[in-house]
């Protein structure tokens, strides 16, 4: 409210003309500090930050080759494609394949390895240290998408790279304000020179109205809080572990992974959508069905993402509903885990 009274409801223009307020500057300083970088650059969404930054870097660095993980976000793929730079796809999280592709390129040729920390469909985590080792060995830059990790992992909510002490080894860290931080927007954190380069040449930054100052102020407050508070992250881990245990107890097959995302396998697109529809219609529970082409045929799933504010009662309702619907759909179950 105070920010709206001081700066107005909207930014009033693009960042480079009249849309930069004190609150945008403070937020970028918070983001740079969060990731241990010299600077940060704010965008209107995580999609735009990936699209604009990757397209600008890959097109603006002469003769740059982008090496993209096979399961990267659509926003990353679109940014790389739009750059018209040479690109090569390496098998998901496959270090041997990445090294083979790196070693085939001249050492002096500019290279950018683009990958994510937490992948949202199987919820596995990239081997960030080993990728950075390869980048050092083959003279490559790194671009890490942390949208599913910021706010959730690391002692100050900086993501997987912070948790593993690797932020200083990454050229660019990209994140979102629209997931764990609970607001809206996207950003990159990097050197001051790199951020200034993207600021100066990225059409997705230059030609769009800035986020409202109150949104920037709210995001900065959320980041400051999560830098200090462990309560939300501890509660989150506890809820995730509770859901996994309860799924085991009723024999529902969920993909084991080290992250907070719980994919529950259904294996049939019609049943997957039916279960999702019934959860919402009959039980008031919203869970997304993930079908082809987002995932391969035969691996259709429900993607469950518990939050710190879900209670044991909420989880009881979810498990009871899933047990009911699995029986209605005559879906196979795993061997039960003793309670």
GROMACS .gro file of C-alpha atoms in nm:
model
  339
    1UNK     CA    1   0.000   0.000   0.000
    2UNK     CA    2   0.277   0.245   0.094
    3UNK     CA    3   0.460   0.169  -0.230
    4UNK     CA    4   0.144   0.222  -0.439
    5UNK     CA    5   0.079   0.554  -0.265
    6UNK     CA    6   0.438   0.661  -0.326
    7UNK     CA    7   0.498   0.532  -0.680
    8UNK     CA    8   0.153   0.463  -0.827
    9UNK     CA    9  -0.020   0.141  -0.931
   10UNK     CA   10   0.176   0.095  -1.253
   11UNK     CA   11   0.531   0.162  -1.364
   12UNK     CA   12   0.413   0.393  -1.643
   13UNK     CA   13   0.669   0.292  -1.903
   14UNK     CA   14   0.957   0.073  -2.007
   15UNK     CA   15   1.257   0.031  -1.781
   16UNK     CA   16   1.488   0.234  -2.005
   17UNK     CA   17   1.253   0.533  -2.035
   18UNK     CA   18   1.044   0.599  -1.723
   19UNK     CA   19   0.962   0.260  -1.574
   20UNK     CA   20   1.255   0.215  -1.337
   21UNK     CA   21   1.170   0.313  -0.980
   22UNK     CA   22   1.362   0.283  -0.656
   23UNK     CA   23   1.177  -0.043  -0.587
   24UNK     CA   24   1.303  -0.203  -0.908
   25UNK     CA   25   1.659  -0.105  -0.818
   26UNK     CA   26   1.623  -0.245  -0.465
   27UNK     CA   27   1.479  -0.572  -0.598
   28UNK     CA   28   1.766  -0.620  -0.843
   29UNK     CA   29   2.012  -0.558  -0.559
   30UNK     CA   30   1.836  -0.825  -0.348
   31UNK     CA   31   1.852  -1.072  -0.638
   32UNK     CA   32   2.221  -1.005  -0.705
   33UNK     CA   33   2.293  -1.058  -0.335
   34UNK     CA   34   2.081  -1.375  -0.328
   35UNK     CA   35   2.296  -1.536  -0.597
   36UNK     CA   36   2.632  -1.382  -0.504
   37UNK     CA   37   2.656  -1.192  -0.833
   38UNK     CA   38   2.753  -0.835  -0.918
   39UNK     CA   39   2.417  -0.751  -1.072
   40UNK     CA   40   2.072  -0.875  -1.163
   41UNK     CA   41   1.821  -0.780  -1.430
   42UNK     CA   42   1.444  -0.796  -1.379
   43UNK     CA   43   1.195  -0.912  -1.644
   44UNK     CA   44   0.818  -0.938  -1.655
   45UNK     CA   45   0.818  -1.320  -1.626
   46UNK     CA   46   1.045  -1.621  -1.605
   47UNK     CA   47   0.953  -1.709  -1.963
   48UNK     CA   48   1.062  -1.366  -2.084
   49UNK     CA   49   1.385  -1.371  -1.883
   50UNK     CA   50   1.489  -1.700  -2.046
   51UNK     CA   51   1.372  -1.608  -2.394
   52UNK     CA   52   1.523  -1.259  -2.394
   53UNK     CA   53   1.851  -1.342  -2.222
   54UNK     CA   54   1.938  -1.656  -2.417
   55UNK     CA   55   1.841  -1.507  -2.751
   56UNK     CA   56   2.043  -1.192  -2.681
   57UNK     CA   57   2.353  -1.368  -2.552
   58UNK     CA   58   2.363  -1.637  -2.820
   59UNK     CA   59   2.304  -1.390  -3.104
   60UNK     CA   60   2.527  -1.118  -2.964
   61UNK     CA   61   2.837  -1.331  -2.902
   62UNK     CA   62   3.000  -1.391  -3.243
   63UNK     CA   63   3.011  -1.758  -3.351
   64UNK     CA   64   2.854  -1.876  -3.023
   65UNK     CA   65   2.737  -2.237  -2.995
   66UNK     CA   66   2.464  -2.319  -2.743
   67UNK     CA   67   2.464  -2.666  -2.588
   68UNK     CA   68   2.112  -2.724  -2.455
   69UNK     CA   69   1.993  -3.006  -2.229
   70UNK     CA   70   1.728  -3.216  -2.405
   71UNK     CA   71   1.465  -3.145  -2.137
   72UNK     CA   72   1.509  -2.770  -2.107
   73UNK     CA   73   1.209  -2.540  -2.062
   74UNK     CA   74   1.020  -2.422  -2.369
   75UNK     CA   75   1.127  -2.065  -2.290
   76UNK     CA   76   1.493  -2.168  -2.312
   77UNK     CA   77   1.436  -2.355  -2.639
   78UNK     CA   78   1.252  -2.057  -2.790
   79UNK     CA   79   1.526  -1.815  -2.684
   80UNK     CA   80   1.799  -2.033  -2.833
   81UNK     CA   81   1.599  -2.084  -3.154
   82UNK     CA   82   1.528  -1.712  -3.188
   83UNK     CA   83   1.899  -1.631  -3.157
   84UNK     CA   84   1.969  -1.824  -3.478
   85UNK     CA   85   2.299  -1.928  -3.321
   86UNK     CA   86   2.436  -2.274  -3.384
   87UNK     CA   87   2.291  -2.511  -3.126
   88UNK     CA   88   2.333  -2.871  -3.025
   89UNK     CA   89   2.116  -3.081  -2.792
   90UNK     CA   90   2.283  -3.306  -2.537
   91UNK     CA   91   2.110  -3.601  -2.373
   92UNK     CA   92   1.938  -3.510  -2.049
   93UNK     CA   93   2.187  -3.491  -1.760
   94UNK     CA   94   2.430  -3.708  -1.962
   95UNK     CA   95   2.780  -3.581  -1.886
   96UNK     CA   96   2.948  -3.815  -2.134
   97UNK     CA   97   2.729  -3.687  -2.417
   98UNK     CA   98   2.788  -3.325  -2.312
   99UNK     CA   99   3.164  -3.380  -2.306
  100UNK     CA  100   3.159  -3.548  -2.646
  101UNK     CA  101   2.979  -3.248  -2.794
  102UNK     CA  102   3.207  -2.998  -2.619
  103UNK     CA  103   3.522  -3.179  -2.730
  104UNK     CA  104   3.407  -3.169  -3.092
  105UNK     CA  105   3.418  -2.788  -3.090
  106UNK     CA  106   3.730  -2.569  -3.114
  107UNK     CA  107   3.852  -2.466  -2.768
  108UNK     CA  108   3.853  -2.098  -2.867
  109UNK     CA  109   3.495  -2.101  -3.002
  110UNK     CA  110   3.244  -1.930  -2.769
  111UNK     CA  111   3.019  -2.192  -2.606
  112UNK     CA  112   2.721  -2.160  -2.372
  113UNK     CA  113   2.587  -2.461  -2.179
  114UNK     CA  114   2.218  -2.408  -2.099
  115UNK     CA  115   2.051  -2.631  -1.840
  116UNK     CA  116   1.817  -2.639  -1.540
  117UNK     CA  117   1.872  -2.734  -1.177
  118UNK     CA  118   1.538  -2.904  -1.098
  119UNK     CA  119   1.353  -3.047  -1.399
  120UNK     CA  120   0.981  -3.024  -1.351
  121UNK     CA  121   0.849  -3.343  -1.512
  122UNK     CA  122   1.067  -3.617  -1.358
  123UNK     CA  123   1.186  -3.375  -1.087
  124UNK     CA  124   1.548  -3.487  -1.112
  125UNK     CA  125   1.839  -3.253  -1.042
  126UNK     CA  126   2.126  -3.164  -1.273
  127UNK     CA  127   2.487  -3.254  -1.182
  128UNK     CA  128   2.579  -2.886  -1.162
  129UNK     CA  129   2.935  -2.931  -1.031
  130UNK     CA  130   3.026  -3.179  -1.303
  131UNK     CA  131   2.876  -2.954  -1.572
  132UNK     CA  132   3.081  -2.662  -1.438
  133UNK     CA  133   3.392  -2.883  -1.443
  134UNK     CA  134   3.332  -2.958  -1.811
  135UNK     CA  135   3.267  -2.590  -1.880
  136UNK     CA  136   3.601  -2.501  -1.724
  137UNK     CA  137   3.780  -2.776  -1.916
  138UNK     CA  138   3.634  -2.678  -2.254
  139UNK     CA  139   3.625  -2.299  -2.209
  140UNK     CA  140   3.246  -2.271  -2.199
  141UNK     CA  141   3.003  -2.035  -2.026
  142UNK     CA  142   2.711  -2.169  -1.822
  143UNK     CA  143   2.345  -2.062  -1.803
  144UNK     CA  144   2.145  -2.223  -1.519
  145UNK     CA  145   1.767  -2.204  -1.492
  146UNK     CA  146   1.674  -2.226  -1.121
  147UNK     CA  147   1.302  -2.146  -1.148
  148UNK     CA  148   1.193  -2.464  -0.966
  149UNK     CA  149   1.456  -2.420  -0.696
  150UNK     CA  150   1.480  -2.056  -0.587
  151UNK     CA  151   1.306  -1.991  -0.258
  152UNK     CA  152   1.306  -2.363  -0.174
  153UNK     CA  153   1.669  -2.481  -0.163
  154UNK     CA  154   1.986  -2.338  -0.014
  155UNK     CA  155   2.051  -2.175   0.325
  156UNK     CA  156   1.924  -1.838   0.194
  157UNK     CA  157   1.678  -1.967  -0.069
  158UNK     CA  158   1.922  -1.919  -0.358
  159UNK     CA  159   1.848  -2.258  -0.514
  160UNK     CA  160   2.038  -2.580  -0.578
  161UNK     CA  161   2.355  -2.398  -0.684
  162UNK     CA  162   2.360  -2.216  -0.350
  163UNK     CA  163   2.291  -2.537  -0.158
  164UNK     CA  164   2.589  -2.700  -0.328
  165UNK     CA  165   2.819  -2.396  -0.304
  166UNK     CA  166   2.846  -2.349  -0.680
  167UNK     CA  167   2.693  -2.009  -0.756
  168UNK     CA  168   3.031  -1.846  -0.820
  169UNK     CA  169   3.108  -2.103  -1.092
  170UNK     CA  170   2.802  -2.017  -1.305
  171UNK     CA  171   2.806  -1.743  -1.566
  172UNK     CA  172   2.432  -1.672  -1.550
  173UNK     CA  173   2.168  -1.781  -1.299
  174UNK     CA  174   1.806  -1.734  -1.406
  175UNK     CA  175   1.506  -1.750  -1.176
  176UNK     CA  176   1.143  -1.660  -1.127
  177UNK     CA  177   0.951  -1.457  -0.872
  178UNK     CA  178   0.626  -1.636  -0.958
  179UNK     CA  179   0.675  -1.970  -0.782
  180UNK     CA  180   0.825  -1.996  -0.432
  181UNK     CA  181   0.861  -1.619  -0.393
  182UNK     CA  182   0.488  -1.588  -0.455
  183UNK     CA  183   0.475  -1.277  -0.673
  184UNK     CA  184   0.541  -1.242  -1.049
  185UNK     CA  185   0.842  -1.173  -1.269
  186UNK     CA  186   1.168  -1.328  -1.380
  187UNK     CA  187   1.533  -1.231  -1.366
  188UNK     CA  188   1.893  -1.314  -1.441
  189UNK     CA  189   2.189  -1.265  -1.206
  190UNK     CA  190   2.539  -1.236  -1.350
  191UNK     CA  191   2.830  -0.997  -1.388
  192UNK     CA  192   2.752  -0.627  -1.420
  193UNK     CA  193   2.884  -0.628  -1.778
  194UNK     CA  194   2.669  -0.923  -1.885
  195UNK     CA  195   2.354  -0.776  -1.730
  196UNK     CA  196   2.425  -0.442  -1.895
  197UNK     CA  197   2.471  -0.618  -2.231
  198UNK     CA  198   2.132  -0.789  -2.200
  199UNK     CA  199   1.972  -0.466  -2.074
  200UNK     CA  200   2.104  -0.283  -2.380
  201UNK     CA  201   2.012  -0.534  -2.651
  202UNK     CA  202   1.727  -0.762  -2.534
  203UNK     CA  203   1.400  -0.664  -2.703
  204UNK     CA  204   1.208  -0.851  -2.432
  205UNK     CA  205   1.351  -0.606  -2.179
  206UNK     CA  206   1.366  -0.286  -2.383
  207UNK     CA  207   1.018  -0.277  -2.535
  208UNK     CA  208   0.785  -0.383  -2.254
  209UNK     CA  209   0.635  -0.193  -1.961
  210UNK     CA  210   0.810  -0.256  -1.632
  211UNK     CA  211   0.651  -0.454  -1.352
  212UNK     CA  212   0.444  -0.237  -1.115
  213UNK     CA  213   0.657  -0.091  -0.833
  214UNK     CA  214   0.437  -0.255  -0.569
  215UNK     CA  215   0.508  -0.596  -0.726
  216UNK     CA  216   0.881  -0.524  -0.711
  217UNK     CA  217   0.852  -0.416  -0.348
  218UNK     CA  218   0.653  -0.728  -0.260
  219UNK     CA  219   0.906  -0.955  -0.430
  220UNK     CA  220   1.194  -0.787  -0.247
  221UNK     CA  221   1.013  -0.835   0.086
  222UNK     CA  222   0.955  -1.204   0.006
  223UNK     CA  223   1.321  -1.257  -0.083
  224UNK     CA  224   1.443  -1.077   0.229
  225UNK     CA  225   1.216  -1.294   0.443
  226UNK     CA  226   1.322  -1.624   0.285
  227UNK     CA  227   1.690  -1.533   0.308
  228UNK     CA  228   1.650  -1.534   0.686
  229UNK     CA  229   1.367  -1.778   0.762
  230UNK     CA  230   1.412  -2.156   0.753
  231UNK     CA  231   1.060  -2.231   0.879
  232UNK     CA  232   0.897  -2.248   0.537
  233UNK     CA  233   1.168  -2.469   0.386
  234UNK     CA  234   1.166  -2.709   0.682
  235UNK     CA  235   0.785  -2.734   0.672
  236UNK     CA  236   0.799  -2.788   0.296
  237UNK     CA  237   1.041  -3.078   0.324
  238UNK     CA  238   0.828  -3.234   0.597
  239UNK     CA  239   0.510  -3.212   0.384
  240UNK     CA  240   0.684  -3.363   0.080
  241UNK     CA  241   0.818  -3.654   0.287
  242UNK     CA  242   0.473  -3.709   0.440
  243UNK     CA  243   0.303  -3.727   0.099
  244UNK     CA  244   0.565  -3.970  -0.035
  245UNK     CA  245   0.525  -4.196   0.269
  246UNK     CA  246   0.146  -4.197   0.240
  247UNK     CA  247   0.163  -4.279  -0.133
  248UNK     CA  248   0.390  -4.574  -0.053
  249UNK     CA  249   0.141  -4.696   0.206
  250UNK     CA  250  -0.139  -4.723  -0.052
  251UNK     CA  251   0.087  -4.855  -0.329
  252UNK     CA  252   0.077  -4.562  -0.572
  253UNK     CA  253   0.381  -4.551  -0.796
  254UNK     CA  254   0.559  -4.216  -0.775
  255UNK     CA  255   0.892  -4.135  -0.936
  256UNK     CA  256   1.170  -4.130  -0.679
  257UNK     CA  257   1.373  -3.811  -0.700
  258UNK     CA  258   1.563  -3.575  -0.469
  259UNK     CA  259   1.333  -3.276  -0.520
  260UNK     CA  260   0.999  -3.147  -0.392
  261UNK     CA  261   0.797  -3.244  -0.702
  262UNK     CA  262   0.613  -3.579  -0.679
  263UNK     CA  263   0.512  -3.729  -1.016
  264UNK     CA  264   0.252  -4.005  -0.963
  265UNK     CA  265   0.244  -4.236  -1.265
  266UNK     CA  266  -0.092  -4.319  -1.425
  267UNK     CA  267   0.026  -4.440  -1.766
  268UNK     CA  268  -0.294  -4.365  -1.957
  269UNK     CA  269  -0.399  -4.021  -2.087
  270UNK     CA  270  -0.777  -4.063  -2.052
  271UNK     CA  271  -0.753  -4.197  -1.696
  272UNK     CA  272  -0.500  -3.930  -1.604
  273UNK     CA  273  -0.737  -3.652  -1.713
  274UNK     CA  274  -1.035  -3.829  -1.554
  275UNK     CA  275  -0.858  -3.851  -1.218
  276UNK     CA  276  -0.753  -3.485  -1.234
  277UNK     CA  277  -1.109  -3.378  -1.325
  278UNK     CA  278  -1.264  -3.589  -1.050
  279UNK     CA  279  -1.018  -3.464  -0.789
  280UNK     CA  280  -1.131  -3.110  -0.859
  281UNK     CA  281  -1.503  -3.176  -0.915
  282UNK     CA  282  -1.570  -3.422  -0.634
  283UNK     CA  283  -1.297  -3.351  -0.379
  284UNK     CA  284  -1.198  -2.988  -0.435
  285UNK     CA  285  -0.836  -3.082  -0.497
  286UNK     CA  286  -0.647  -2.932  -0.791
  287UNK     CA  287  -0.367  -3.146  -0.937
  288UNK     CA  288  -0.246  -3.111  -1.293
  289UNK     CA  289  -0.260  -3.403  -1.537
  290UNK     CA  290   0.060  -3.423  -1.741
  291UNK     CA  291   0.006  -3.597  -2.076
  292UNK     CA  292   0.183  -3.629  -2.412
  293UNK     CA  293   0.357  -3.431  -2.563
  294UNK     CA  294   0.481  -3.286  -2.233
  295UNK     CA  295   0.586  -3.638  -2.130
  296UNK     CA  296   0.632  -3.951  -2.344
  297UNK     CA  297   0.328  -4.166  -2.421
  298UNK     CA  298   0.280  -4.430  -2.153
  299UNK     CA  299   0.427  -4.209  -1.878
  300UNK     CA  300   0.122  -3.989  -1.819
  301UNK     CA  301   0.117  -3.866  -1.461
  302UNK     CA  302  -0.026  -3.642  -1.193
  303UNK     CA  303   0.226  -3.386  -1.070
  304UNK     CA  304   0.185  -3.327  -0.697
  305UNK     CA  305   0.363  -3.030  -0.540
  306UNK     CA  306   0.295  -3.010  -0.165
  307UNK     CA  307   0.344  -2.672  -0.002
  308UNK     CA  308   0.446  -2.568   0.350
  309UNK     CA  309   0.089  -2.461   0.428
  310UNK     CA  310  -0.072  -2.796   0.347
  311UNK     CA  311  -0.179  -2.973   0.665
  312UNK     CA  312  -0.196  -3.340   0.761
  313UNK     CA  313  -0.574  -3.315   0.716
  314UNK     CA  314  -0.520  -3.189   0.360
  315UNK     CA  315  -0.288  -3.481   0.291
  316UNK     CA  316  -0.540  -3.727   0.441
  317UNK     CA  317  -0.805  -3.596   0.200
  318UNK     CA  318  -0.569  -3.625  -0.096
  319UNK     CA  319  -0.466  -3.983  -0.015
  320UNK     CA  320  -0.825  -4.095   0.047
  321UNK     CA  321  -0.933  -3.939  -0.284
  322UNK     CA  322  -0.648  -4.098  -0.480
  323UNK     CA  323  -0.715  -4.439  -0.326
  324UNK     CA  324  -1.081  -4.408  -0.427
  325UNK     CA  325  -1.005  -4.300  -0.783
  326UNK     CA  326  -0.735  -4.562  -0.837
  327UNK     CA  327  -0.993  -4.826  -0.748
  328UNK     CA  328  -1.253  -4.669  -0.982
  329UNK     CA  329  -1.002  -4.671  -1.268
  330UNK     CA  330  -0.875  -5.023  -1.188
  331UNK     CA  331  -0.517  -4.900  -1.200
  332UNK     CA  332  -0.229  -5.121  -1.090
  333UNK     CA  333  -0.055  -5.056  -0.761
  334UNK     CA  334   0.291  -5.118  -0.622
  335UNK     CA  335   0.353  -5.357  -0.330
  336UNK     CA  336   0.229  -5.187  -0.014
  337UNK     CA  337   0.470  -5.041   0.239
  338UNK     CA  338   0.385  -5.143   0.597
  339UNK     CA  339   0.259  -4.860   0.816
   0.00000   0.00000   0.00000
